[in-house]
Amino acid sequence: MTKDPTEPDAAPVTGHAVIQSCLRTLTAQPGVYRMLDAEGRVLYVGKARNLKARVSNYARPSGHSARIARMIHATASMMFLTTRTETEALLLEQNLIKQLKPYFNVLLRDDKSFPNILVSKETDFAQIKKHRGAKKEKGSYYGPFASAGAVNRTLNQLQKVFLLRNCSDAMFSSRTRPCLLYQIKRCAAPCVGRIAKEDYETLVLDAERFLQGKTT
């Protein structure tokens, strides 16, 4: 039967129905999801340790804040990227937020109460740490992140892989022998000269590339 051209087009399917349809093919892998409106604009970028479990929360018919309910109602499609680890998902999420500036992520990005990861460069040997508040300290800031727990896990992973120090500058300057973190292979012990300045700078550059999502 030929459609009458004077009849209005059916409204696009949005909201819970769209999210429910996405759940059919989602897996329990870590990754990043994007929620888009009917015009293809990105409304929100989020990350998950388990994509299927996280997205299923949006499929609930009730129990959402007014802001989340509006976001769900406007969602016409979703996009997904899986990652190997939750840490990779967290960093990918932050880089996509910076690139796409989704409407429903704006409040998070403007709130100084959320933590950042700071690669502090107040001394010759950079320190990596969690940071909240004004960005007055010399160094590179990554974030903000919605979860302090996720930041702590990311810092732990960075120390395992890149061996950057997290001690205060006062403690760093007063050390006479390596601390426990060196013994358990979480720090290169630049405080007592166990690594050359140039080699430590290479570790810092590699860590910053990782934080920027340049993992290859």
XYZ file of C-alpha atoms in Angstrom:
216
model
C 0.000 0.000 0.000
C 1.383 3.422 -1.004
C 1.807 5.877 1.843
C -0.239 9.074 1.577
C 2.387 11.856 1.225
C 0.165 14.234 3.171
C 0.291 12.019 6.243
C 2.870 13.116 8.846
C 5.845 10.828 9.383
C 5.766 8.722 12.495
C 7.733 10.148 15.408
C 11.174 8.550 15.785
C 11.502 5.926 18.485
C 13.371 7.319 21.481
C 13.938 6.620 25.148
C 13.625 3.285 26.902
C 12.673 1.382 23.732
C 15.948 2.379 22.057
C 17.984 1.405 25.105
C 16.181 -1.929 25.456
C 16.988 -2.773 21.830
C 20.684 -2.005 22.399
C 20.818 -4.392 25.353
C 20.130 -7.382 23.103
C 23.587 -7.208 21.536
C 25.657 -5.755 24.383
C 28.266 -7.816 26.225
C 29.716 -7.569 29.726
C 32.965 -5.998 28.478
C 34.371 -2.672 29.697
C 33.969 0.250 27.339
C 32.426 3.603 26.501
C 28.881 4.423 25.383
C 27.435 7.466 23.626
C 23.787 8.524 23.757
C 22.619 10.475 20.682
C 19.455 12.414 19.872
C 17.344 12.127 16.699
C 19.656 14.561 14.851
C 22.739 12.533 15.720
C 24.056 14.972 18.322
C 25.896 13.361 21.216
C 23.946 13.940 24.423
C 26.191 12.085 26.835
C 29.382 10.021 26.982
C 29.860 7.485 29.774
C 32.145 4.596 30.643
C 31.452 1.240 32.235
C 33.313 -1.699 33.696
C 30.429 -3.804 32.345
C 28.601 -2.170 29.431
C 25.545 -4.421 29.561
C 25.017 -3.866 33.284
C 25.547 -0.110 33.044
C 23.217 0.452 30.093
C 20.537 -1.750 31.673
C 20.248 0.862 34.439
C 18.965 3.359 31.862
C 16.337 0.851 30.698
C 14.507 1.037 34.038
C 11.143 2.811 33.589
C 11.491 4.834 36.799
C 13.841 5.830 39.597
C 15.923 8.344 37.611
C 16.713 11.952 38.471
C 14.952 14.605 36.382
C 18.180 15.254 34.452
C 18.758 11.582 33.601
C 15.077 11.107 32.709
C 15.326 13.988 30.195
C 18.471 12.484 28.715
C 16.873 9.049 28.339
C 13.746 10.532 26.757
C 15.868 12.366 24.142
C 18.010 9.328 23.266
C 17.330 8.069 19.727
C 20.412 5.867 19.306
C 23.514 4.651 21.125
C 27.092 3.909 20.091
C 29.562 1.651 21.882
C 33.325 1.137 21.967
C 34.749 -1.777 23.947
C 38.144 -1.595 25.658
C 40.511 -4.087 27.243
C 40.319 -2.576 30.736
C 38.233 -0.191 32.808
C 41.209 2.186 32.952
C 41.279 2.427 29.153
C 37.514 3.049 29.185
C 37.909 5.843 31.742
C 40.567 7.626 29.703
C 38.689 7.152 26.426
C 35.573 8.605 28.064
C 37.427 11.735 29.169
C 39.033 12.275 25.767
C 35.667 11.899 23.995
C 34.066 14.374 26.403
C 36.790 16.917 25.615
C 36.354 16.329 21.882
C 32.549 16.173 21.658
C 31.459 18.388 24.603
C 28.123 16.562 25.109
C 25.335 18.631 26.638
C 24.695 16.353 29.618
C 28.407 16.131 30.502
C 28.832 19.912 30.732
C 27.807 20.169 34.384
C 30.475 17.639 35.345
C 33.206 19.462 33.444
C 32.412 22.788 35.116
C 32.324 21.406 38.671
C 35.631 21.900 40.534
C 34.643 19.371 43.214
C 35.349 16.469 40.846
C 38.895 15.037 40.910
C 41.539 15.331 38.221
C 44.763 13.427 37.697
C 47.681 15.841 37.952
C 51.170 15.228 36.621
C 52.842 17.855 38.803
C 55.997 19.448 37.392
C 56.994 21.620 40.325
C 60.297 19.701 40.543
C 62.636 18.059 38.022
C 61.042 14.666 38.760
C 57.294 14.840 38.069
C 54.816 13.588 40.664
C 51.491 11.942 39.779
C 48.520 12.444 42.095
C 44.803 13.103 42.516
C 43.845 16.788 42.513
C 40.709 18.787 43.331
C 40.067 22.506 43.082
C 41.769 25.350 41.239
C 44.479 24.423 38.755
C 47.268 26.565 40.207
C 50.039 23.988 40.377
C 52.473 23.706 37.470
C 51.827 20.549 35.479
C 49.354 18.693 33.253
C 45.759 18.071 34.364
C 43.581 15.202 33.119
C 39.868 15.030 33.895
C 37.668 15.838 35.670
C 36.477 12.354 36.562
C 33.062 11.554 38.053
C 34.400 8.858 40.381
C 37.234 9.259 42.890
C 37.457 5.470 43.036
C 38.084 5.320 39.289
C 40.841 7.920 39.647
C 42.477 5.903 42.425
C 42.388 2.739 40.307
C 43.863 4.626 37.357
C 46.666 6.051 39.494
C 47.391 2.568 40.802
C 47.587 1.241 37.238
C 49.838 4.110 36.142
C 52.242 3.441 39.003
C 52.393 -0.248 38.125
C 53.206 0.448 34.488
C 55.185 3.713 34.531
C 56.748 3.726 38.041
C 56.105 7.426 38.677
C 56.458 8.825 42.178
C 53.428 9.935 44.212
C 55.216 11.176 47.344
C 55.124 14.828 48.408
C 57.954 17.104 47.334
C 59.080 17.414 50.968
C 59.296 13.639 51.363
C 60.983 13.300 47.971
C 63.759 15.756 48.866
C 64.450 14.169 52.260
C 64.748 10.497 51.238
C 68.061 8.735 51.791
C 66.972 5.284 50.636
C 64.149 3.867 48.494
C 60.675 3.525 50.019
C 58.367 0.509 49.995
C 56.892 1.469 46.613
C 60.283 0.878 45.019
C 60.501 -2.526 46.696
C 57.113 -3.591 45.295
C 57.923 -2.156 41.846
C 55.524 0.799 41.961
C 58.144 3.562 41.771
C 61.488 4.031 40.019
C 62.991 5.734 43.126
C 64.240 8.929 41.483
C 64.585 10.345 45.021
C 67.825 8.394 45.551
C 69.081 8.300 41.979
C 67.937 4.795 41.014
C 66.912 6.191 37.613
C 68.514 8.885 35.455
C 66.618 12.153 34.963
C 66.347 11.568 31.196
C 64.962 8.053 31.675
C 62.427 9.290 34.229
C 61.310 12.008 31.812
C 60.679 9.284 29.226
C 58.442 7.456 31.725
C 56.532 10.697 32.349
C 56.034 11.268 28.612
C 54.800 7.686 28.159
C 52.365 8.087 31.064
C 51.009 11.328 29.608
C 50.539 9.718 26.207
C 48.554 6.972 27.935
C 46.413 9.565 29.746
C 45.754 11.228 26.391
C 44.526 7.929 24.954
C 47.610 7.371 22.787
C 48.170 3.774 23.832
C 49.846 2.480 20.672
